[in-house]
Amino acid sequence: MEYLSNILFAIVLIAGIGFFAMNVRKLIRNIKLGRSVDRSDNKSARWKNMIRVALGQSKMVSRPIAGILHIIVYIGFIIINIEVLEIVIDGLLGTHRVFEPILGASVYGFLIGTFEILAILVFVSVIIFWLRRNAIRLKRFLNKEMKGWPKNDGNFILYFEMVLMTLFIVMNATDPSFQQAGVGNPISQFVAPWFSGLSPDTIHFIERSAWWVHIVGILIFLNYLYYSKHLHILLAFPNTYYANLNPKGQFNNLESVTNEVKMMMDPSADPYAMPAEGTEEDVPEKFGASDVMDLNRIQLLNAYTCTECGRCTSSCPANLTGKELSPRGIMMKTRDRLEEVGKNIDKNGEFKDDGKQLLNDYITPEELWACTSCNACVEECPVNIDPLSIIMDMRRYLVMEQSAAPQELNMMMTNVENNGAMWQYSPMDRLNWKDE
């Protein structure tokens, strides 16, 4: 019977990790649908950025209450799950608390005691998070894009964490040998009396049930991440490492346009020279982005990393004045479209045109032109996501591919082209203001 339990545990473990690996491969494939971009520069600055922002949570504490609670949950999640290693070994080998004799009663007791205290702190923090979402109902959790699944997803993960922390305490409280040792049970010692009237067999059954549900719950949680905004638990690290290190407000130039301008300004260049056939330059470049395949891989990584916390939208001046734009909505819609494209590939073996695209079917021009390009959303994001880069690439498509800029902008660009200035008068009159 014992060997059967070990075999069952191995099957559950392999299935859980295998399904997770399959989703990770799918995730990587979807991100690679984007254009490649070189972010291999300045490695020391990138490592510092990742350690400071992703590991150190430096941008979370700009809003102290949520920031401190998040750090508690984050530390608890990381440290408590160290115990998963012991659970895995026990499950595969049929041992019980295999680290206790190895580490010694005092060290082992200190570790489990620390885990229990963290479990209670995480439980309390999660309850506060739940109240902020569902009782206090903070405005940034009530935007129109936070209806249905996005709202439920945030609550599901809180319930997950509450259940996992409860199971951890119950597992310790119903382990008589652990309780009798008198170390490492600062919380579970107060829960253990709740089960004192039960028979030893019943207590053992509760302990084993809590143990099994705890590890299965962790595996379910692991695989739930792919379908949840909590994918940022894993992706925050690469996302902050590959984040744009250029000054905010510095936009990139299209290489094809830059080369054309250089040729126009080079007297020795032959304007009729054609690129050699079959070269990369021979392929006409699409200006800007109308679908997810036109975005770069970092932008698609951004979309999957979005935590849907709403800090970007709550700081967006366009959104605050009632405009359609929501930077959080931009990231969520990009991820939704990317997932739709991924499912299309899964079904057909390759992408088959579905008559849809990110522009218009998901994100409207009205949203794009509402952006003031102030970078408030980029500054506020706790994991260095850049919604503005997606907005600007889609605007670039509207202007350069469809000539679909607002009338005021078209007029300004016409004036620049004809007069060398934004105003509709002759360049010869440009300095007349000084005589007035």
GROMACS .gro file of C-alpha atoms in nm:
model
  436
    1MET     CA    1   0.000   0.000   0.000
    2GLU     CA    2   0.288   0.233   0.083
    3TYR     CA    3   0.452   0.173  -0.255
    4LEU     CA    4   0.119   0.239  -0.427
    5SER     CA    5   0.103   0.578  -0.255
    6ASN     CA    6   0.458   0.659  -0.373
    7ILE     CA    7   0.374   0.558  -0.730
    8LEU     CA    8   0.055   0.766  -0.725
    9PHE     CA    9   0.251   1.065  -0.594
   10ALA     CA   10   0.511   1.026  -0.872
   11ILE     CA   11   0.236   1.015  -1.135
   12VAL     CA   12   0.071   1.329  -0.997
   13LEU     CA   13   0.406   1.509  -0.976
   14ILE     CA   14   0.512   1.416  -1.330
   15ALA     CA   15   0.170   1.507  -1.472
   16GLY     CA   16   0.170   1.844  -1.295
   17ILE     CA   17   0.524   1.939  -1.399
   18GLY     CA   18   0.472   1.799  -1.750
   19PHE     CA   19   0.159   2.004  -1.812
   20PHE     CA   20   0.337   2.312  -1.679
   21ALA     CA   21   0.633   2.251  -1.915
   22MET     CA   22   0.393   2.215  -2.209
   23ASN     CA   23   0.236   2.552  -2.129
   24VAL     CA   24   0.580   2.712  -2.088
   25ARG     CA   25   0.674   2.594  -2.438
   26LYS     CA   26   0.350   2.738  -2.570
   27LEU     CA   27   0.420   3.065  -2.390
   28ILE     CA   28   0.770   3.091  -2.539
   29ARG     CA   29   0.636   3.010  -2.887
   30ASN     CA   30   0.373   3.285  -2.861
   31ILE     CA   31   0.628   3.543  -2.747
   32LYS     CA   32   0.856   3.446  -3.036
   33LEU     CA   33   0.578   3.535  -3.279
   34GLY     CA   34   0.695   3.893  -3.228
   35ARG     CA   35   0.986   4.062  -3.402
   36SER     CA   36   1.327   3.999  -3.250
   37VAL     CA   37   1.485   4.290  -3.064
   38ASP     CA   38   1.837   4.322  -2.929
   39ARG     CA   39   1.844   4.386  -2.554
   40SER     CA   40   2.186   4.234  -2.488
   41ASP     CA   41   2.351   4.566  -2.406
   42ASN     CA   42   2.459   4.691  -2.061
   43LYS     CA   43   2.422   4.358  -1.880
   44SER     CA   44   2.531   4.497  -1.541
   45ALA     CA   45   2.257   4.762  -1.548
   46ARG     CA   46   2.003   4.499  -1.651
   47TRP     CA   47   2.097   4.266  -1.365
   48LYS     CA   48   2.076   4.556  -1.119
   49ASN     CA   49   1.737   4.652  -1.260
   50MET     CA   50   1.605   4.298  -1.221
   51ILE     CA   51   1.739   4.259  -0.865
   52ARG     CA   52   1.607   4.598  -0.757
   53VAL     CA   53   1.263   4.589  -0.922
   54ALA     CA   54   1.167   4.221  -0.953
   55LEU     CA   55   1.347   4.071  -0.654
   56GLY     CA   56   1.361   4.378  -0.431
   57GLN     CA   57   1.004   4.499  -0.509
   58SER     CA   58   1.136   4.858  -0.505
   59LYS     CA   59   0.849   5.005  -0.710
   60MET     CA   60   0.577   4.828  -0.511
   61VAL     CA   61   0.633   5.035  -0.198
   62SER     CA   62   0.553   5.361  -0.378
   63ARG     CA   63   0.204   5.279  -0.247
   64PRO     CA   64   0.301   5.165   0.105
   65ILE     CA   65  -0.004   4.965   0.215
   66ALA     CA   66  -0.033   4.748  -0.095
   67GLY     CA   67   0.346   4.739  -0.130
   68ILE     CA   68   0.420   4.608   0.221
   69LEU     CA   69   0.138   4.353   0.204
   70HIS     CA   70   0.262   4.236  -0.134
   71ILE     CA   71   0.616   4.194   0.000
   72ILE     CA   72   0.482   3.981   0.286
   73VAL     CA   73   0.291   3.758   0.043
   74TYR     CA   74   0.589   3.747  -0.193
   75ILE     CA   75   0.839   3.649   0.079
   76GLY     CA   76   0.594   3.401   0.228
   77PHE     CA   77   0.526   3.245  -0.109
   78ILE     CA   78   0.897   3.198  -0.181
   79ILE     CA   79   1.012   3.081   0.164
   80ILE     CA   80   0.720   2.860   0.259
   81ASN     CA   81   0.746   2.677  -0.071
   82ILE     CA   82   1.098   2.568   0.024
   83GLU     CA   83   0.912   2.306   0.224
   84VAL     CA   84   0.777   2.167  -0.105
   85LEU     CA   85   1.119   2.009  -0.156
   86GLU     CA   86   1.071   1.806   0.162
   87ILE     CA   87   0.718   1.711   0.056
   88VAL     CA   88   0.843   1.589  -0.282
   89ILE     CA   89   1.116   1.376  -0.125
   90ASP     CA   90   0.874   1.233   0.133
   91GLY     CA   91   0.620   1.159  -0.139
   92LEU     CA   92   0.868   0.980  -0.365
   93LEU     CA   93   1.058   0.786  -0.097
   94GLY     CA   94   0.778   0.725   0.152
   95THR     CA   95   0.965   0.909   0.431
   96HIS     CA   96   0.816   1.152   0.682
   97ARG     CA   97   0.977   1.492   0.748
   98VAL     CA   98   1.301   1.371   0.597
   99PHE     CA   99   1.487   1.697   0.676
  100GLU     CA  100   1.424   1.679   1.052
  101PRO     CA  101   1.701   1.426   1.135
  102ILE     CA  102   1.932   1.581   0.876
  103LEU     CA  103   1.905   1.939   1.005
  104GLY     CA  104   1.848   1.855   1.368
  105ALA     CA  105   1.544   1.931   1.581
  106SER     CA  106   1.642   2.290   1.667
  107VAL     CA  107   1.727   2.406   1.313
  108TYR     CA  108   1.434   2.221   1.160
  109GLY     CA  109   1.200   2.356   1.427
  110PHE     CA  110   1.323   2.711   1.364
  111LEU     CA  111   1.258   2.678   0.992
  112ILE     CA  112   0.908   2.531   1.027
  113GLY     CA  113   0.828   2.787   1.297
  114THR     CA  114   0.932   3.066   1.061
  115PHE     CA  115   0.716   2.913   0.789
  116GLU     CA  116   0.416   2.905   1.023
  117ILE     CA  117   0.453   3.270   1.120
  118LEU     CA  118   0.488   3.365   0.755
  119ALA     CA  119   0.181   3.154   0.671
  120ILE     CA  120  -0.031   3.354   0.916
  121LEU     CA  121   0.109   3.686   0.787
  122VAL     CA  122   0.031   3.577   0.430
  123PHE     CA  123  -0.319   3.470   0.533
  124VAL     CA  124  -0.390   3.808   0.697
  125SER     CA  125  -0.242   3.999   0.401
  126VAL     CA  126  -0.454   3.801   0.155
  127ILE     CA  127  -0.768   3.877   0.355
  128ILE     CA  128  -0.684   4.249   0.341
  129PHE     CA  129  -0.629   4.220  -0.034
  130TRP     CA  130  -0.968   4.050  -0.067
  131LEU     CA  131  -1.135   4.328   0.133
  132ARG     CA  132  -0.971   4.595  -0.081
  133ARG     CA  133  -1.109   4.428  -0.394
  134ASN     CA  134  -1.456   4.324  -0.277
  135ALA     CA  135  -1.556   4.531   0.028
  136ILE     CA  136  -1.371   4.862   0.000
  137ARG     CA  137  -1.391   4.825  -0.381
  138LEU     CA  138  -1.098   5.043  -0.481
  139LYS     CA  139  -1.173   5.230  -0.802
  140ARG     CA  140  -0.880   5.088  -0.997
  141PHE     CA  141  -1.023   4.737  -0.955
  142LEU     CA  142  -1.359   4.842  -1.102
  143ASN     CA  143  -1.263   4.964  -1.450
  144LYS     CA  144  -1.462   4.822  -1.740
  145GLU     CA  145  -1.180   4.584  -1.841
  146MET     CA  146  -1.197   4.429  -1.492
  147LYS     CA  147  -1.530   4.256  -1.542
  148GLY     CA  148  -1.589   3.883  -1.561
  149TRP     CA  149  -1.277   3.666  -1.574
  150PRO     CA  150  -1.020   3.937  -1.477
  151LYS     CA  151  -1.215   4.013  -1.160
  152ASN     CA  152  -1.274   3.645  -1.075
  153ASP     CA  153  -0.911   3.559  -1.149
  154GLY     CA  154  -0.791   3.805  -0.885
  155ASN     CA  155  -1.023   3.649  -0.627
  156PHE     CA  156  -0.946   3.289  -0.725
  157ILE     CA  157  -0.578   3.337  -0.653
  158LEU     CA  158  -0.656   3.488  -0.311
  159TYR     CA  159  -0.872   3.187  -0.225
  160PHE     CA  160  -0.593   2.956  -0.344
  161GLU     CA  161  -0.343   3.121  -0.111
  162MET     CA  162  -0.579   3.115   0.187
  163VAL     CA  163  -0.648   2.744   0.138
  164LEU     CA  164  -0.278   2.656   0.094
  165MET     CA  165  -0.176   2.844   0.410
  166THR     CA  166  -0.459   2.680   0.607
  167LEU     CA  167  -0.358   2.334   0.488
  168PHE     CA  168   0.002   2.396   0.590
  169ILE     CA  169  -0.102   2.484   0.948
  170VAL     CA  170  -0.350   2.192   0.970
  171MET     CA  171  -0.083   1.954   0.837
  172ASN     CA  172   0.149   2.054   1.121
  173ALA     CA  173  -0.124   2.064   1.386
  174THR     CA  174  -0.236   1.707   1.314
  175ASP     CA  175   0.115   1.559   1.321
  176PRO     CA  176   0.140   1.425   1.682
  177SER     CA  177   0.514   1.351   1.672
  178PHE     CA  178   0.587   1.702   1.545
  179GLN     CA  179   0.364   1.862   1.810
  180GLN     CA  180   0.517   1.654   2.090
  181ALA     CA  181   0.865   1.767   1.989
  182GLY     CA  182   0.760   2.115   2.103
  183VAL     CA  183   0.965   2.307   1.844
  184GLY     CA  184   0.865   2.478   1.521
  185ASN     CA  185   0.497   2.507   1.605
  186PRO     CA  186   0.431   2.865   1.722
  187ILE     CA  187   0.097   2.872   1.539
  188SER     CA  188  -0.004   2.509   1.495
  189GLN     CA  189   0.023   2.442   1.872
  190PHE     CA  190  -0.291   2.654   1.915
  191VAL     CA  191  -0.472   2.469   1.637
  192ALA     CA  192  -0.376   2.117   1.754
  193PRO     CA  193  -0.626   2.117   2.050
  194TRP     CA  194  -0.911   2.151   1.798
  195PHE     CA  195  -0.845   1.788   1.701
  196SER     CA  196  -0.775   1.652   2.051
  197GLY     CA  197  -1.110   1.470   2.082
  198LEU     CA  198  -1.054   1.265   1.768
  199SER     CA  199  -0.910   0.915   1.743
  200PRO     CA  200  -0.544   0.873   1.635
  201ASP     CA  201  -0.657   0.716   1.308
  202THR     CA  202  -0.885   1.011   1.231
  203ILE     CA  203  -0.610   1.261   1.313
  204HIS     CA  204  -0.368   1.070   1.090
  205PHE     CA  205  -0.626   1.072   0.809
  206ILE     CA  206  -0.668   1.450   0.843
  207GLU     CA  207  -0.290   1.500   0.842
  208ARG     CA  208  -0.245   1.285   0.530
  209SER     CA  209  -0.540   1.452   0.358
  210ALA     CA  210  -0.399   1.799   0.433
  211TRP     CA  211  -0.058   1.683   0.307
  212TRP     CA  212  -0.199   1.549  -0.021
  213VAL     CA  213  -0.433   1.843  -0.088
  214HIS     CA  214  -0.149   2.084  -0.007
  215ILE     CA  215   0.093   1.940  -0.264
  216VAL     CA  216  -0.179   1.881  -0.527
  217GLY     CA  217  -0.299   2.238  -0.466
  218ILE     CA  218   0.053   2.370  -0.528
  219LEU     CA  219   0.071   2.178  -0.857
  220ILE     CA  220  -0.272   2.310  -0.958
  221PHE     CA  221  -0.160   2.661  -0.864
  222LEU     CA  222   0.156   2.617  -1.073
  223ASN     CA  223  -0.045   2.522  -1.381
  224TYR     CA  224  -0.309   2.786  -1.316
  225LEU     CA  225  -0.044   3.056  -1.357
  226TYR     CA  226  -0.046   3.026  -1.737
  227TYR     CA  227  -0.415   3.117  -1.749
  228SER     CA  228  -0.388   3.389  -1.486
  229LYS     CA  229  -0.250   3.737  -1.444
  230HIS     CA  230  -0.027   3.584  -1.176
  231LEU     CA  231   0.206   3.467  -1.449
  232HIS     CA  232   0.403   3.775  -1.342
  233ILE     CA  233   0.536   3.565  -1.052
  234LEU     CA  234   0.764   3.400  -1.308
  235LEU     CA  235   0.788   3.659  -1.586
  236ALA     CA  236   0.867   3.966  -1.373
  237PHE     CA  237   1.233   3.862  -1.372
  238PRO     CA  238   1.296   3.840  -1.748
  239ASN     CA  239   1.063   4.134  -1.803
  240THR     CA  240   1.264   4.367  -1.580
  241TYR     CA  241   1.594   4.234  -1.717
  242TYR     CA  242   1.495   4.308  -2.078
  243ALA     CA  243   1.321   4.637  -1.996
  244ASN     CA  244   1.409   4.945  -2.200
  245LEU     CA  245   1.700   5.126  -2.034
  246ASN     CA  246   1.679   5.435  -2.256
  247PRO     CA  247   1.548   5.760  -2.105
  248LYS     CA  248   1.168   5.774  -2.095
  249GLY     CA  249   1.042   5.973  -2.389
  250GLN     CA  250   1.320   5.858  -2.623
  251PHE     CA  251   1.146   5.688  -2.914
  252ASN     CA  252   1.302   5.452  -3.162
  253ASN     CA  253   1.344   5.532  -3.530
  254LEU     CA  254   1.249   5.300  -3.815
  255GLU     CA  255   1.573   5.186  -3.975
  256SER     CA  256   1.426   5.189  -4.326
  257VAL     CA  257   1.313   5.550  -4.289
  258THR     CA  258   1.646   5.651  -4.135
  259ASN     CA  259   1.835   5.492  -4.425
  260GLU     CA  260   1.613   5.671  -4.676
  261VAL     CA  261   1.671   6.007  -4.510
  262LYS     CA  262   2.046   5.943  -4.505
  263MET     CA  263   2.037   5.862  -4.876
  264MET     CA  264   1.844   6.182  -4.948
  265MET     CA  265   2.107   6.384  -4.764
  266ASP     CA  266   2.402   6.208  -4.929
  267PRO     CA  267   2.493   6.384  -5.256
  268SER     CA  268   2.687   6.080  -5.375
  269ALA     CA  269   2.400   5.836  -5.326
  270ASP     CA  270   2.211   5.699  -5.626
  271PRO     CA  271   1.840   5.751  -5.555
  272TYR     CA  272   1.749   5.496  -5.825
  273ALA     CA  273   1.969   5.222  -5.683
  274MET     CA  274   1.767   4.913  -5.597
  275PRO     CA  275   1.861   4.661  -5.325
  276ALA     CA  276   1.983   4.326  -5.447
  277GLU     CA  277   1.707   4.072  -5.501
  278GLY     CA  278   1.659   3.825  -5.222
  279THR     CA  279   1.815   4.049  -4.958
  280GLU     CA  280   1.638   4.159  -4.643
  281GLU     CA  281   1.629   4.514  -4.776
  282ASP     CA  282   1.435   4.389  -5.079
  283VAL     CA  283   1.136   4.306  -4.859
  284PRO     CA  284   0.906   4.607  -4.802
  285GLU     CA  285   0.885   4.684  -4.432
  286LYS     CA  286   0.553   4.731  -4.259
  287PHE     CA  287   0.551   5.060  -4.077
  288GLY     CA  288   0.423   5.029  -3.722
  289ALA     CA  289   0.201   4.755  -3.586
  290SER     CA  290  -0.154   4.647  -3.659
  291ASP     CA  291  -0.139   4.299  -3.505
  292VAL     CA  292   0.061   4.117  -3.239
  293MET     CA  293   0.304   3.969  -3.492
  294ASP     CA  294   0.414   4.325  -3.576
  295LEU     CA  295   0.511   4.397  -3.216
  296ASN     CA  296   0.848   4.294  -3.078
  297ARG     CA  297   0.906   4.008  -2.838
  298ILE     CA  298   0.962   4.234  -2.537
  299GLN     CA  299   0.624   4.397  -2.593
  300LEU     CA  300   0.459   4.053  -2.605
  301LEU     CA  301   0.650   3.953  -2.290
  302ASN     CA  302   0.513   4.273  -2.133
  303ALA     CA  303   0.159   4.164  -2.220
  304TYR     CA  304   0.201   3.827  -2.049
  305THR     CA  305   0.371   3.989  -1.746
  306CYS     CA  306   0.094   4.242  -1.679
  307THR     CA  307  -0.036   4.201  -1.323
  308GLU     CA  308  -0.360   4.390  -1.397
  309CYS     CA  309  -0.298   4.592  -1.080
  310GLY     CA  310  -0.423   4.908  -1.250
  311ARG     CA  311  -0.153   5.141  -1.123
  312CYS     CA  312  -0.088   5.251  -1.481
  313THR     CA  313  -0.453   5.330  -1.554
  314SER     CA  314  -0.507   5.505  -1.219
  315SER     CA  315  -0.216   5.739  -1.308
  316CYS     CA  316  -0.309   5.795  -1.673
  317PRO     CA  317  -0.421   6.158  -1.728
  318ALA     CA  318  -0.624   6.057  -2.033
  319ASN     CA  319  -0.815   5.794  -1.836
  320LEU     CA  320  -0.863   6.029  -1.540
  321THR     CA  321  -1.033   6.282  -1.768
  322GLY     CA  322  -1.280   6.024  -1.900
  323LYS     CA  323  -1.105   5.920  -2.223
  324GLU     CA  324  -1.136   5.565  -2.355
  325LEU     CA  325  -0.768   5.487  -2.300
  326SER     CA  326  -0.666   5.244  -2.026
  327PRO     CA  327  -0.299   5.137  -2.036
  328ARG     CA  328  -0.394   4.824  -1.843
  329GLY     CA  329  -0.661   4.755  -2.107
  330ILE     CA  330  -0.399   4.791  -2.382
  331MET     CA  331  -0.186   4.519  -2.223
  332MET     CA  332  -0.481   4.289  -2.152
  333LYS     CA  333  -0.615   4.321  -2.507
  334THR     CA  334  -0.270   4.254  -2.651
  335ARG     CA  335  -0.245   3.937  -2.441
  336ASP     CA  336  -0.598   3.829  -2.540
  337ARG     CA  337  -0.517   3.869  -2.909
  338LEU     CA  338  -0.186   3.687  -2.867
  339GLU     CA  339  -0.365   3.398  -2.698
  340GLU     CA  340  -0.620   3.390  -2.981
  341VAL     CA  341  -0.337   3.372  -3.236
  342GLY     CA  342  -0.171   3.094  -3.033
  343LYS     CA  343  -0.492   2.889  -3.030
  344ASN     CA  344  -0.522   2.943  -3.405
  345ILE     CA  345  -0.173   2.794  -3.449
  346ASP     CA  346  -0.254   2.504  -3.215
  347LYS     CA  347  -0.561   2.424  -3.423
  348ASN     CA  348  -0.416   2.465  -3.772
  349GLY     CA  349  -0.045   2.392  -3.726
  350GLU     CA  350   0.029   2.744  -3.847
  351PHE     CA  351  -0.147   3.078  -3.832
  352LYS     CA  352  -0.446   3.097  -4.065
  353ASP     CA  353  -0.587   3.442  -4.133
  354ASP     CA  354  -0.892   3.480  -3.910
  355GLY     CA  355  -0.997   3.819  -4.043
  356LYS     CA  356  -0.905   3.986  -3.717
  357GLN     CA  357  -0.619   4.199  -3.591
  358LEU     CA  358  -0.521   4.381  -3.276
  359LEU     CA  359  -0.608   4.719  -3.426
  360ASN     CA  360  -0.983   4.787  -3.442
  361ASP     CA  361  -1.091   4.438  -3.330
  362TYR     CA  362  -0.930   4.478  -2.988
  363ILE     CA  363  -0.781   4.827  -2.958
  364THR     CA  364  -0.955   5.122  -3.120
  365PRO     CA  365  -0.789   5.428  -3.275
  366GLU     CA  366  -0.982   5.637  -3.024
  367GLU     CA  367  -0.788   5.472  -2.742
  368LEU     CA  368  -0.456   5.520  -2.918
  369TRP     CA  369  -0.502   5.889  -2.994
  370ALA     CA  370  -0.620   5.963  -2.640
  371CYS     CA  371  -0.266   5.891  -2.513
  372THR     CA  372  -0.062   6.201  -2.424
  373SER     CA  373   0.265   5.998  -2.433
  374CYS     CA  374   0.349   6.131  -2.086
  375ASN     CA  375   0.499   5.798  -1.970
  376ALA     CA  376   0.301   5.799  -1.642
  377CYS     CA  377   0.196   5.438  -1.707
  378VAL     CA  378   0.556   5.329  -1.766
  379GLU     CA  379   0.675   5.507  -1.454
  380GLU     CA  380   0.404   5.354  -1.235
  381CYS     CA  381   0.430   4.991  -1.343
  382PRO     CA  382   0.585   4.782  -1.063
  383VAL     CA  383   0.746   4.540  -1.313
  384ASN     CA  384   0.861   4.790  -1.582
  385ILE     CA  385   0.594   4.718  -1.844
  386ASP     CA  386   0.580   4.970  -2.130
  387PRO     CA  387   0.225   5.017  -2.267
  388LEU     CA  388   0.333   5.338  -2.442
  389SER     CA  389   0.562   5.151  -2.683
  390ILE     CA  390   0.265   4.947  -2.812
  391ILE     CA  391   0.051   5.260  -2.842
  392MET     CA  392   0.321   5.443  -3.039
  393ASP     CA  393   0.382   5.150  -3.276
  394MET     CA  394   0.010   5.126  -3.351
  395ARG     CA  395  -0.012   5.502  -3.401
  396ARG     CA  396   0.281   5.475  -3.640
  397TYR     CA  397   0.084   5.221  -3.844
  398LEU     CA  398  -0.220   5.448  -3.855
  399VAL     CA  399  -0.014   5.743  -3.978
  400MET     CA  400   0.235   5.576  -4.213
  401GLU     CA  401   0.027   5.290  -4.352
  402GLN     CA  402  -0.328   5.422  -4.344
  403SER     CA  403  -0.284   5.803  -4.330
  404ALA     CA  404  -0.546   5.785  -4.057
  405ALA     CA  405  -0.417   6.049  -3.817
  406PRO     CA  406  -0.658   6.303  -3.666
  407GLN     CA  407  -0.722   6.609  -3.881
  408GLU     CA  408  -0.525   6.839  -3.653
  409LEU     CA  409  -0.220   6.615  -3.672
  410ASN     CA  410  -0.244   6.578  -4.049
  411MET     CA  411  -0.260   6.955  -4.081
  412MET     CA  412   0.046   6.995  -3.860
  413MET     CA  413   0.247   6.739  -4.060
  414THR     CA  414   0.142   6.904  -4.388
  415ASN     CA  415   0.264   7.237  -4.257
  416VAL     CA  416   0.596   7.084  -4.152
  417GLU     CA  417   0.634   6.928  -4.496
  418ASN     CA  418   0.545   7.246  -4.687
  419ASN     CA  419   0.667   7.521  -4.457
  420GLY     CA  420   0.929   7.360  -4.238
  421ALA     CA  421   0.723   7.450  -3.930
  422MET     CA  422   0.395   7.355  -3.763
  423TRP     CA  423   0.230   7.683  -3.852
  424GLN     CA  424   0.063   7.769  -4.178
  425TYR     CA  425   0.280   8.053  -4.299
  426SER     CA  426   0.585   8.096  -4.516
  427PRO     CA  427   0.926   8.005  -4.373
  428MET     CA  428   1.030   8.359  -4.468
  429ASP     CA  429   0.793   8.492  -4.203
  430ARG     CA  430   0.918   8.265  -3.926
  431LEU     CA  431   1.104   8.541  -3.736
  432ASN     CA  432   0.843   8.815  -3.776
  433TRP     CA  433   0.742   8.775  -3.412
  434LYS     CA  434   1.063   8.947  -3.299
  435ASP     CA  435   0.959   9.271  -3.465
  436GLU     CA  436   0.626   9.292  -3.286
   0.00000   0.00000   0.00000
